[in-house]
mmCIF file of C-alpha atoms in Angstrom:
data_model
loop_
_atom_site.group_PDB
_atom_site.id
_atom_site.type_symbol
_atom_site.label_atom_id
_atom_site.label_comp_id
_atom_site.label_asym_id
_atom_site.label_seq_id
_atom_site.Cartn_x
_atom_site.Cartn_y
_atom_site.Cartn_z
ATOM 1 C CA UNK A 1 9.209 11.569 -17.727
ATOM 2 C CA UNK A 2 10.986 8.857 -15.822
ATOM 3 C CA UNK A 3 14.716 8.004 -16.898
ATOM 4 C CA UNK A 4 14.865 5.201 -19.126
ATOM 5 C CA UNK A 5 18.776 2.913 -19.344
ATOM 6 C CA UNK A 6 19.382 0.380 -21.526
ATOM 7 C CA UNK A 7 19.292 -3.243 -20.537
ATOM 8 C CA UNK A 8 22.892 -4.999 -20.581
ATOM 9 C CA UNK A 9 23.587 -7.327 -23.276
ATOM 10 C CA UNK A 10 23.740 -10.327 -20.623
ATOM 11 C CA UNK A 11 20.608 -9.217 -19.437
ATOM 12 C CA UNK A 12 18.892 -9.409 -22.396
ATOM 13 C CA UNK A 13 20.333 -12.875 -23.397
ATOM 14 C CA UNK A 14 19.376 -14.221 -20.090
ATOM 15 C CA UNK A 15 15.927 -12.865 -20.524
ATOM 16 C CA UNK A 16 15.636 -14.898 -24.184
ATOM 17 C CA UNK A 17 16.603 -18.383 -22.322
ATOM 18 C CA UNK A 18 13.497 -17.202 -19.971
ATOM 19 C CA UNK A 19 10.751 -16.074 -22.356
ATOM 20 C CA UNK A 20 9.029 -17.798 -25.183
ATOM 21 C CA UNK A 21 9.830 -16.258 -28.518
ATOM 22 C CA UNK A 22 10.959 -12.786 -30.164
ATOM 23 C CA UNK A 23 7.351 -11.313 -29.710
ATOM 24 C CA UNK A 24 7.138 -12.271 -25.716
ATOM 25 C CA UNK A 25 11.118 -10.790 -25.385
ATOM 26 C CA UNK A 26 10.050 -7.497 -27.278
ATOM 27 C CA UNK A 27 6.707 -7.022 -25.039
ATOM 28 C CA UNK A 28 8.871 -7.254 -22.078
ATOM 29 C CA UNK A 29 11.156 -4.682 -22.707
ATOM 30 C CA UNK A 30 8.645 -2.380 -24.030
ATOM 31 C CA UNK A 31 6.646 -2.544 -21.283
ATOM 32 C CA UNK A 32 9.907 -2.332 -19.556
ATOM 33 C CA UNK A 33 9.602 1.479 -20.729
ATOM 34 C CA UNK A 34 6.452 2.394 -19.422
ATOM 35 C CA UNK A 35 4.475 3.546 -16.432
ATOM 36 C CA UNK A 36 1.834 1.072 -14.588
ATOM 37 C CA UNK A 37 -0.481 2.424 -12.513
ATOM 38 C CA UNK A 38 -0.866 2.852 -9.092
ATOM 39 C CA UNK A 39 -2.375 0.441 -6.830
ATOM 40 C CA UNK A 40 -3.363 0.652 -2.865
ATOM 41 C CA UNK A 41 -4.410 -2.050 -0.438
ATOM 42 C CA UNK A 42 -7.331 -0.920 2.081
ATOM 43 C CA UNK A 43 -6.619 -1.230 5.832
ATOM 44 C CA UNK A 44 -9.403 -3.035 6.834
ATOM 45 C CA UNK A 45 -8.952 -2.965 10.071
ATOM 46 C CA UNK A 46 -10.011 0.583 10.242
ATOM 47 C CA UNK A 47 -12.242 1.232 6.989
ATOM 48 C CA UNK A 48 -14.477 -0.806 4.334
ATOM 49 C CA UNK A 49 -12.957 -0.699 1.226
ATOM 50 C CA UNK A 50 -16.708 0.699 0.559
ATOM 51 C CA UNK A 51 -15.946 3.681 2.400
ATOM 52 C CA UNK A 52 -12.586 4.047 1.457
ATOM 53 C CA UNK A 53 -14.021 4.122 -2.003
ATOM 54 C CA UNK A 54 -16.308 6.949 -1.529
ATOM 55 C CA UNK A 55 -14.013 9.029 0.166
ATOM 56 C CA UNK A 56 -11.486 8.901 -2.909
ATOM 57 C CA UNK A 57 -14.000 9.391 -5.308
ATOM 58 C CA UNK A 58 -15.026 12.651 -3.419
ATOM 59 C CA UNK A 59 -11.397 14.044 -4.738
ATOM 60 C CA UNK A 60 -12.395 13.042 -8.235
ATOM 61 C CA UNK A 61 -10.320 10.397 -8.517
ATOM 62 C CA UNK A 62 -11.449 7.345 -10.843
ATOM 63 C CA UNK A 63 -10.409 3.818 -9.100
ATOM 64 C CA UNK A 64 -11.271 0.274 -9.687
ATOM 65 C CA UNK A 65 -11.317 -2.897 -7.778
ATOM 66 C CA UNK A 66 -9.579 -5.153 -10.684
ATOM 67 C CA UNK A 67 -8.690 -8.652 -8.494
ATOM 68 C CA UNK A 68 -12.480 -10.966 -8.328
ATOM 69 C CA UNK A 69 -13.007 -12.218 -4.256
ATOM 70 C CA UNK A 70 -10.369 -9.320 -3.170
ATOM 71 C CA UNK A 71 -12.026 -6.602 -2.643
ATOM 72 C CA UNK A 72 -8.981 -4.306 -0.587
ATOM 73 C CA UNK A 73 -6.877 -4.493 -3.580
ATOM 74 C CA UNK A 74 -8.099 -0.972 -5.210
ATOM 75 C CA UNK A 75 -6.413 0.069 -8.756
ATOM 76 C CA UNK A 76 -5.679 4.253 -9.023
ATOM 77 C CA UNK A 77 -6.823 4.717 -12.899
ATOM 78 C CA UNK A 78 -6.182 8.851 -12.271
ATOM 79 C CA UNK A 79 -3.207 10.320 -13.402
ATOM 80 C CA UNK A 80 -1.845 12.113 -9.851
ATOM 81 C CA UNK A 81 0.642 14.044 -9.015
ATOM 82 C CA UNK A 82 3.816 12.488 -7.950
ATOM 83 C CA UNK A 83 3.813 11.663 -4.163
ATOM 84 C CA UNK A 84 -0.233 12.624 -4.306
ATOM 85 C CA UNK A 85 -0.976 9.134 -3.241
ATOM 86 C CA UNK A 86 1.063 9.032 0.336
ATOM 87 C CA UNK A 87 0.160 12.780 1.241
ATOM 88 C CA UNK A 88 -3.677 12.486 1.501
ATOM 89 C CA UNK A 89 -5.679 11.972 5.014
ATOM 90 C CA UNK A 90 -6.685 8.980 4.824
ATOM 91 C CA UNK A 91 -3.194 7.690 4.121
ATOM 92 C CA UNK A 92 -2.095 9.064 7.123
ATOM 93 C CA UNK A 93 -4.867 7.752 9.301
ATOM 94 C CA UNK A 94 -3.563 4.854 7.897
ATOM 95 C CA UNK A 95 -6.587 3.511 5.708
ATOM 96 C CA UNK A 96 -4.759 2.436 2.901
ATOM 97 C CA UNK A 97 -0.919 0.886 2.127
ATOM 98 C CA UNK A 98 0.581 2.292 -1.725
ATOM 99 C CA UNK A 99 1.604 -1.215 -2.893
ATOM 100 C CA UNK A 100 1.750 -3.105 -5.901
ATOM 101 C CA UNK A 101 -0.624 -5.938 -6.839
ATOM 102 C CA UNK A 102 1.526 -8.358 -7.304
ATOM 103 C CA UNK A 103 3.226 -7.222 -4.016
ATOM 104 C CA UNK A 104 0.279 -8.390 -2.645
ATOM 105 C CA UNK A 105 0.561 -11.939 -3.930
ATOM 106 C CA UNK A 106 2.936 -13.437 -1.233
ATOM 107 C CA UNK A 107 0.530 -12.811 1.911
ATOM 108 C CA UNK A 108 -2.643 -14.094 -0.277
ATOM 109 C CA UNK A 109 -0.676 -17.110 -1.030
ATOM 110 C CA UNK A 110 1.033 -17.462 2.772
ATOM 111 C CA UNK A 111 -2.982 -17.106 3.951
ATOM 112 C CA UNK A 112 -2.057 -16.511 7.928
ATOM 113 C CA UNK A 113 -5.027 -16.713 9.939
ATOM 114 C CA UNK A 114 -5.540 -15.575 13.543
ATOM 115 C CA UNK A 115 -4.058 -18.039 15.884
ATOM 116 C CA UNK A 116 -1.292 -18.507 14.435
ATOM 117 C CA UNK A 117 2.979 -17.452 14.553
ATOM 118 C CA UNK A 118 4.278 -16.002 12.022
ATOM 119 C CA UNK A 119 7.662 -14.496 10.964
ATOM 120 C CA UNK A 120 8.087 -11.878 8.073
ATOM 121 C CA UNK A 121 11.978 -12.301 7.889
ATOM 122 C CA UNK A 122 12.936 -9.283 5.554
ATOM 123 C CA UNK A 123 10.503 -7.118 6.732
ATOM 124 C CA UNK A 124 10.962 -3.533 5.957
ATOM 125 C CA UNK A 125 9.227 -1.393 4.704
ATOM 126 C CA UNK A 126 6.073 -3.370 5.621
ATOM 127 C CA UNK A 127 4.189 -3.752 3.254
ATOM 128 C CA UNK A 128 3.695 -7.554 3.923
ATOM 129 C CA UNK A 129 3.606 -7.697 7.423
ATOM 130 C CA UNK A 130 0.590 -4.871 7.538
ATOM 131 C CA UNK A 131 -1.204 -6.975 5.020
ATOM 132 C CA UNK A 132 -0.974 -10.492 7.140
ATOM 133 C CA UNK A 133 -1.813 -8.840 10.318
ATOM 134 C CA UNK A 134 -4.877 -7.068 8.730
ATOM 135 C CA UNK A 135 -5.741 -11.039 7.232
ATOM 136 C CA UNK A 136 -4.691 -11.850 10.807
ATOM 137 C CA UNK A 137 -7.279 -9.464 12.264
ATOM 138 C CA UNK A 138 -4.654 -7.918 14.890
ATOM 139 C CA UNK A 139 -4.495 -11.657 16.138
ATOM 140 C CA UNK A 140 -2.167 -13.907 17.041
ATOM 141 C CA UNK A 141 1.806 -12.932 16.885
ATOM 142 C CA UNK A 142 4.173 -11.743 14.070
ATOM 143 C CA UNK A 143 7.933 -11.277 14.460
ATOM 144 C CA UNK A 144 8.714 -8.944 11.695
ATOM 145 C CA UNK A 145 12.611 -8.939 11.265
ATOM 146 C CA UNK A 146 14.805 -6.187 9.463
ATOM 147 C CA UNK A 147 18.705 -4.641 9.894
ATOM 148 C CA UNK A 148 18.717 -0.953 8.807
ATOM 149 C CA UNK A 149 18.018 0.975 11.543
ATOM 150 C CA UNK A 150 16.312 3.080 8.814
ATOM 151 C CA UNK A 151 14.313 0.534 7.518
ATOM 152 C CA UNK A 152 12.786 -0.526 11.074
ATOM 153 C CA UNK A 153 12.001 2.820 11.476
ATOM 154 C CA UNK A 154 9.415 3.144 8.863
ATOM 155 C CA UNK A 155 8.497 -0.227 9.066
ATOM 156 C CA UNK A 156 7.426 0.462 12.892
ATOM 157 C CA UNK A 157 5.555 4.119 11.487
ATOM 158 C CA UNK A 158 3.706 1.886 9.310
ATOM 159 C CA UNK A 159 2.617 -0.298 11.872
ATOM 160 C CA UNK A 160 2.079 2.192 14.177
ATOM 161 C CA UNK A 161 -0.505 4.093 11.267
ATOM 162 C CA UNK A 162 -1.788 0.593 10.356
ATOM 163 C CA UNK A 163 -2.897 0.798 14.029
ATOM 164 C CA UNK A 164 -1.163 -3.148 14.198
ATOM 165 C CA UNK A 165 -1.077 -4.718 17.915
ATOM 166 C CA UNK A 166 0.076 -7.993 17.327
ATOM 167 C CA UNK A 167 3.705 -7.520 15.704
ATOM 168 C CA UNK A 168 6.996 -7.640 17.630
ATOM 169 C CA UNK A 169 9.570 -5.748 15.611
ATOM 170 C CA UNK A 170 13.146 -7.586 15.744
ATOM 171 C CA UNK A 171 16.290 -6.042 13.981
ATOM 172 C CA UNK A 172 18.794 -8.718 13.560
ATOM 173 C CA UNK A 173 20.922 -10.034 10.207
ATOM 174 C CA UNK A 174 18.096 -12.314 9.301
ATOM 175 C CA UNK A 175 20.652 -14.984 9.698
ATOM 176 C CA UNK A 176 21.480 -14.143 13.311
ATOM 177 C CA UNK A 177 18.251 -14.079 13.793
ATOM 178 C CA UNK A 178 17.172 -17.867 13.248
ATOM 179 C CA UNK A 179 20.600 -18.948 14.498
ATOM 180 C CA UNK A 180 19.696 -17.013 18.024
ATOM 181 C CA UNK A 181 15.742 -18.531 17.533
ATOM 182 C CA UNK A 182 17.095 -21.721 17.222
ATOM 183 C CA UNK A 183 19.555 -21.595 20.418
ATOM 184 C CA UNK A 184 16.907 -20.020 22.387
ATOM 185 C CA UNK A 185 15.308 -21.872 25.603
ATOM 186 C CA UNK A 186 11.991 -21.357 24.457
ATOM 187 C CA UNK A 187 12.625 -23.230 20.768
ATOM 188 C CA UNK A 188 10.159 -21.307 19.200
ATOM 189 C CA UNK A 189 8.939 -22.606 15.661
ATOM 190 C CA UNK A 190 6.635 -20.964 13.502
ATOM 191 C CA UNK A 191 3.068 -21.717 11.582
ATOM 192 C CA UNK A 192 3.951 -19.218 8.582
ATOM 193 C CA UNK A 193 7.355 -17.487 7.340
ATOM 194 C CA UNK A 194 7.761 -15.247 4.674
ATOM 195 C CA UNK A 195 11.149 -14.791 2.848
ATOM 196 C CA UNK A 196 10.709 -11.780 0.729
ATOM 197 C CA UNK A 197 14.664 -11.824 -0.048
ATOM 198 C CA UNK A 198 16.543 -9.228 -1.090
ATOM 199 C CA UNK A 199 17.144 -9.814 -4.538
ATOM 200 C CA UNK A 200 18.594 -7.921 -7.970
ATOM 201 C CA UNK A 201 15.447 -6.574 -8.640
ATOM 202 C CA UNK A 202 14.882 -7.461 -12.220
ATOM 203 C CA UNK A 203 11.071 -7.198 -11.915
ATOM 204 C CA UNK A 204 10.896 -3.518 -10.827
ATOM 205 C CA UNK A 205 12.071 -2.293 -13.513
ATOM 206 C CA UNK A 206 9.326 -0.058 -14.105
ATOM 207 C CA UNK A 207 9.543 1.753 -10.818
ATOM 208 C CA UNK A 208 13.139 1.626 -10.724
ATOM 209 C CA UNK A 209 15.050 1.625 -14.188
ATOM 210 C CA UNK A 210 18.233 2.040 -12.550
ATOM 211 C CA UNK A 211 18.187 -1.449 -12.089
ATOM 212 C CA UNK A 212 19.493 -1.981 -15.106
ATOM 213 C CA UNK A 213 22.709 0.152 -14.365
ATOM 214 C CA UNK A 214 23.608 -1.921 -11.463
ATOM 215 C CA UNK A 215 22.603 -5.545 -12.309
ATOM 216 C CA UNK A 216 25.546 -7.756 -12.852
ATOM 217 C CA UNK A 217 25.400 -11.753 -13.353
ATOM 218 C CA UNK A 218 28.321 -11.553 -10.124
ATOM 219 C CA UNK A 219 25.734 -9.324 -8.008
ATOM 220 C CA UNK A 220 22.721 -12.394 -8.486
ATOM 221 C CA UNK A 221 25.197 -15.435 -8.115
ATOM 222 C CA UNK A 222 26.112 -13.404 -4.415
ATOM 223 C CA UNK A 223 22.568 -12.865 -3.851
ATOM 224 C CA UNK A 224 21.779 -16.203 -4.803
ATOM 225 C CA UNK A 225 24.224 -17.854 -2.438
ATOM 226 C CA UNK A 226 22.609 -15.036 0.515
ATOM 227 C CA UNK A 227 19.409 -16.550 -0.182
ATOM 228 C CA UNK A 228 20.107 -19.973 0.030
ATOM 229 C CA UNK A 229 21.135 -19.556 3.623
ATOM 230 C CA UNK A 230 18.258 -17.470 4.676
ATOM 231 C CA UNK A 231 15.884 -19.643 3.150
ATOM 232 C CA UNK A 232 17.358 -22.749 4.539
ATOM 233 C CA UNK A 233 17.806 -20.750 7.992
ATOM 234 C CA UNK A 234 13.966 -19.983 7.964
ATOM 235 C CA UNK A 235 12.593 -23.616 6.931
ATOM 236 C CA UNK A 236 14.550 -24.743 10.095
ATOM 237 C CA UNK A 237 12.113 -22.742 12.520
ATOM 238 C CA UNK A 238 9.072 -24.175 10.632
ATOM 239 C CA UNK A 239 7.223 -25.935 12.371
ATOM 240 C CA UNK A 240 6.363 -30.034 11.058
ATOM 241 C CA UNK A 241 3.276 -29.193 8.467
ATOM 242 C CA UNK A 242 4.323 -25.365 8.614
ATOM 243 C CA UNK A 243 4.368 -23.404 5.533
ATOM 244 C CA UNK A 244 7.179 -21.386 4.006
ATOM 245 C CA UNK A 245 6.408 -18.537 1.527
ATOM 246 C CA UNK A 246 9.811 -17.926 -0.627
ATOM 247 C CA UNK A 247 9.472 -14.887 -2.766
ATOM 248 C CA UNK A 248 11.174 -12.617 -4.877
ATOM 249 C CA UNK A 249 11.148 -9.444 -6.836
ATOM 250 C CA UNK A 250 13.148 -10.885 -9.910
ATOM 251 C CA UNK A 251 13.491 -13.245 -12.634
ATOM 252 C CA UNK A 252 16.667 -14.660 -12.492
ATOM 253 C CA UNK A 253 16.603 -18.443 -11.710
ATOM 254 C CA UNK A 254 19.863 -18.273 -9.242
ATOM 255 C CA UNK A 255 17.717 -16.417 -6.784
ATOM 256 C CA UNK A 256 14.251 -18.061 -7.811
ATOM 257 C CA UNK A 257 14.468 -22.012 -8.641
ATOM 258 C CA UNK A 258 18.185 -22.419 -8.172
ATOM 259 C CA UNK A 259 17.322 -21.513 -4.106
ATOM 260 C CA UNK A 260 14.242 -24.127 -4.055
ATOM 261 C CA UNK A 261 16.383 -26.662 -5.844
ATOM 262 C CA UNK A 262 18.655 -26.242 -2.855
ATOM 263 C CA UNK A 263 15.866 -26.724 -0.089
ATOM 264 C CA UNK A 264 14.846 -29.444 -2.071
ATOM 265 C CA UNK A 265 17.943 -31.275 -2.212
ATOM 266 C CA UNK A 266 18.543 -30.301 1.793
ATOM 267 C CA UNK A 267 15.266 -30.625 3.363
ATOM 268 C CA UNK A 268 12.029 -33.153 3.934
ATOM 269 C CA UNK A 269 9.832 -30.371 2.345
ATOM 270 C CA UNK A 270 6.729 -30.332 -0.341
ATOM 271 C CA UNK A 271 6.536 -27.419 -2.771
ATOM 272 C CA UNK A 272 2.493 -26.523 -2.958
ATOM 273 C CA UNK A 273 0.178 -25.888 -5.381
ATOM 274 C CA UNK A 274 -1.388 -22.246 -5.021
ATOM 275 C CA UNK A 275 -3.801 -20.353 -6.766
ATOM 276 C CA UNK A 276 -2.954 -16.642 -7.666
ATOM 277 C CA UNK A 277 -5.673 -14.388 -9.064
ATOM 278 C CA UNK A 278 -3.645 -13.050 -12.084
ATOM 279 C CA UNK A 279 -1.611 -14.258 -14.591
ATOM 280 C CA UNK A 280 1.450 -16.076 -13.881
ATOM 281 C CA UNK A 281 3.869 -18.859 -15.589
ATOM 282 C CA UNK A 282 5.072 -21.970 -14.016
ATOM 283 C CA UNK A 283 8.475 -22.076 -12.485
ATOM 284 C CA UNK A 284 11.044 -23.452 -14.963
ATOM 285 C CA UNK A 285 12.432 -26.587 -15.570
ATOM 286 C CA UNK A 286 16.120 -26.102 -16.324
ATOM 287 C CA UNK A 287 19.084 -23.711 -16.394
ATOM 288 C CA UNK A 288 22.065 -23.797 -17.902
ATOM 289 C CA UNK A 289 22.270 -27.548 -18.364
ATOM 290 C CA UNK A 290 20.863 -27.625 -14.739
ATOM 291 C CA UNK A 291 17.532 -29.488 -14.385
ATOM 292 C CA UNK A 292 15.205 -29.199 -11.399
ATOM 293 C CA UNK A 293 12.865 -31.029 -9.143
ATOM 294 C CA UNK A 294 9.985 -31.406 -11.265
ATOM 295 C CA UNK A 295 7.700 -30.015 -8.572
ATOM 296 C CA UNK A 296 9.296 -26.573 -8.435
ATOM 297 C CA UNK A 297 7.030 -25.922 -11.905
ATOM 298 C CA UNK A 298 4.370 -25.586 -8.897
ATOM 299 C CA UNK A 299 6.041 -22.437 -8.280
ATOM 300 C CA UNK A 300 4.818 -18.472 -10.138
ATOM 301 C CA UNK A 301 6.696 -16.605 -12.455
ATOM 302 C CA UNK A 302 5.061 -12.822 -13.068
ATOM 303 C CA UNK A 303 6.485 -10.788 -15.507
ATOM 304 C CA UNK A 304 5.367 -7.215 -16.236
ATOM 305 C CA UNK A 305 3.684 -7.407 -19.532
ATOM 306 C CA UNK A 306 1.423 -9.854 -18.503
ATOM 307 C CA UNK A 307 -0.663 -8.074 -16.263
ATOM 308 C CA UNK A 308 0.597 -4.332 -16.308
ATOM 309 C CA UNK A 309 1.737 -4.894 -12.729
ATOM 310 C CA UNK A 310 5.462 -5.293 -11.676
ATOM 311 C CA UNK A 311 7.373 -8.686 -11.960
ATOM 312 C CA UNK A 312 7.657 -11.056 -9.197
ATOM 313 C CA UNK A 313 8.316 -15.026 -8.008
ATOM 314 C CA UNK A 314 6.622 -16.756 -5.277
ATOM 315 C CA UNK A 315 6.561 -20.550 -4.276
ATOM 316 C CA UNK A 316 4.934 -21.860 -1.033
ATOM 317 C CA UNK A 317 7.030 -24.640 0.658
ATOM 318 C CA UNK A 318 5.239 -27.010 3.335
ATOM 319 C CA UNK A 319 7.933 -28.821 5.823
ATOM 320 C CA UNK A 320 7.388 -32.654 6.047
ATOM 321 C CA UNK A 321 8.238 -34.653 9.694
ATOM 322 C CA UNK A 322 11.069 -36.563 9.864
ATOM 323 C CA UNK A 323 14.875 -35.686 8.094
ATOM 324 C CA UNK A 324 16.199 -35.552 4.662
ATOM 325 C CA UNK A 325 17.061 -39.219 3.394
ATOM 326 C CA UNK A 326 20.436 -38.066 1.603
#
């Protein structure tokens, strides 16, 4: 049985401002408690999700395919043994990815296609880059961008068992790493970006209940400050009518809204209308006394109980020619 800590007071406060009512606050902490299941995402670069199918029912194991027009994204409706999922062969030969659904959301929503440059600016482990170069069909260019030497050294096994060809593997302060872009004679700018920023967390939960030991309201307003920068860092490498996905693994609106309200106020952008194939909730309104750009309700919201799936926030952000009138 996995550990189970108590959420802190604040927490739980916060969490009231964000849901709708009593019932909707007590679903999310009870599912809070419990176990989702596992989902993988098919390499279809080197297997069908067909065959990959077959293969895992041939252990016995019962799966499902629960996401309409998406057929890679495979649900594991067995009970395993812990680790069972990332010591099999065909995880090794790379045929499938262990990620979360709504992990998944962020590349579906970026949509890079194969001539084009993208940048995955926190990239590590790689769960996102793997998934836009498989959409990308081992076309066109990625940078994928991490620090830990640790990190980029799993991210670059996964790659390497993804059996991708068209990534270039950077490890800079993400920071650094648009600053030197910028400088750079060749003035590169970029089609797609994803910032999947480092964030407190909130939404995994689940998977990681010691979140709720270290979450403080001082460790999001220093997160939220971090990703203001690299947010505003990576819309300057768009290029004019390129696309920005911003996304996050929590709900707290100093690292979700509060960082689009900033872009916003800072930058000749558009916030986009996208389509997600589960449930989500608009992006709020206000916080705090703090209103927001009406457009950033075009943004997602997933929280746990709605779909059984971890929590998560996503926007897509499309840079406009010209400056910010200020």
């Amino acid at each position: 049985m996995k550990p189970y800590y108590e959420p802190k007071p604040a927490l739980v406060e916060r969490m009231k401002l964000l849901l709708k009512d009593e019932k909707d606050l007590n679903e999310f902490f009870d599912c809070a408690k419990t176990t989702g299941k596992k989902s993988i995402r098919v390499n279809t670069l080197k297997i069908s999700p067909e065959d990959l199918i077959k293969r895992l029912k041939d252990k016995n194991w019962k799966v499902s395919q629960p996401i309409k027009n998406h057929p890679e994204i495979i649900q594991i409706q067995s009970i395993l043994e812990p680790g069972e999922l990332g010591k099999t062969e065909e995880h090794l030969l790379g045929y499938y990815y262990v990620q979360e659904i709504t992990s998944m959301m962020p590349i579906i929503a970026l949509n890079p296609v194969e001539d084009e440059i993208v940048m995955d600016l926190c990239a590590s482990p790689g769960s996102k880059t793997t998934q836009a170069a498989m959409q990308m069909k081992n076309c066109g260019t990625i940078i994928a961008n991490d620090l830990n030497i640790g990190r980029i050294s799993i991210l670059s096994a996964n790659l390497e068992r993804f059996g991708i060809t068209n990534t270039i593997v950077t490890r800079h302060d993400g920071l650094d790493l648009c600053s030197k872009l910028q400088k750079s004679r060749t003035k590169i700018k970029f089609d797609k970006i994803l910032v999947d920023a480092p964030c407190s967390g909130e939404g995994n939960i689940r998977c990681s209940p010691r979140t709720y030991l270290e979450w403080s309201e001082g460790l999001i307003r220093n997160l939220g400050n971090r990703q203001k920068k690299l947010a505003s860092a990576a819309v300057e490498l768009l290029k004019t009518n390129g696309e920005m996905i911003y996304s996050t693994c929590t709900h707290s609106p100093e690292e979700n809204e509060e960082v689009l309200q900033h872009l916003i106020n800072n930058y000749n952008i558009s916030i986009e209308e996208i389509t997600l194939p589960i449930k989500t909730r608009p992006g709020i309104s206000e916080w705090k006394g703090n209103k927001f750009h009406q457009d950033i309700k075009k943004a997602h919201r997933i929280y746990h109980h709605d779909n059984d799936m971890e929590g998560f926030f996503l926007c897509k952000i499309k840079k406009l020619s010209g400056k910010k009138e200020i």
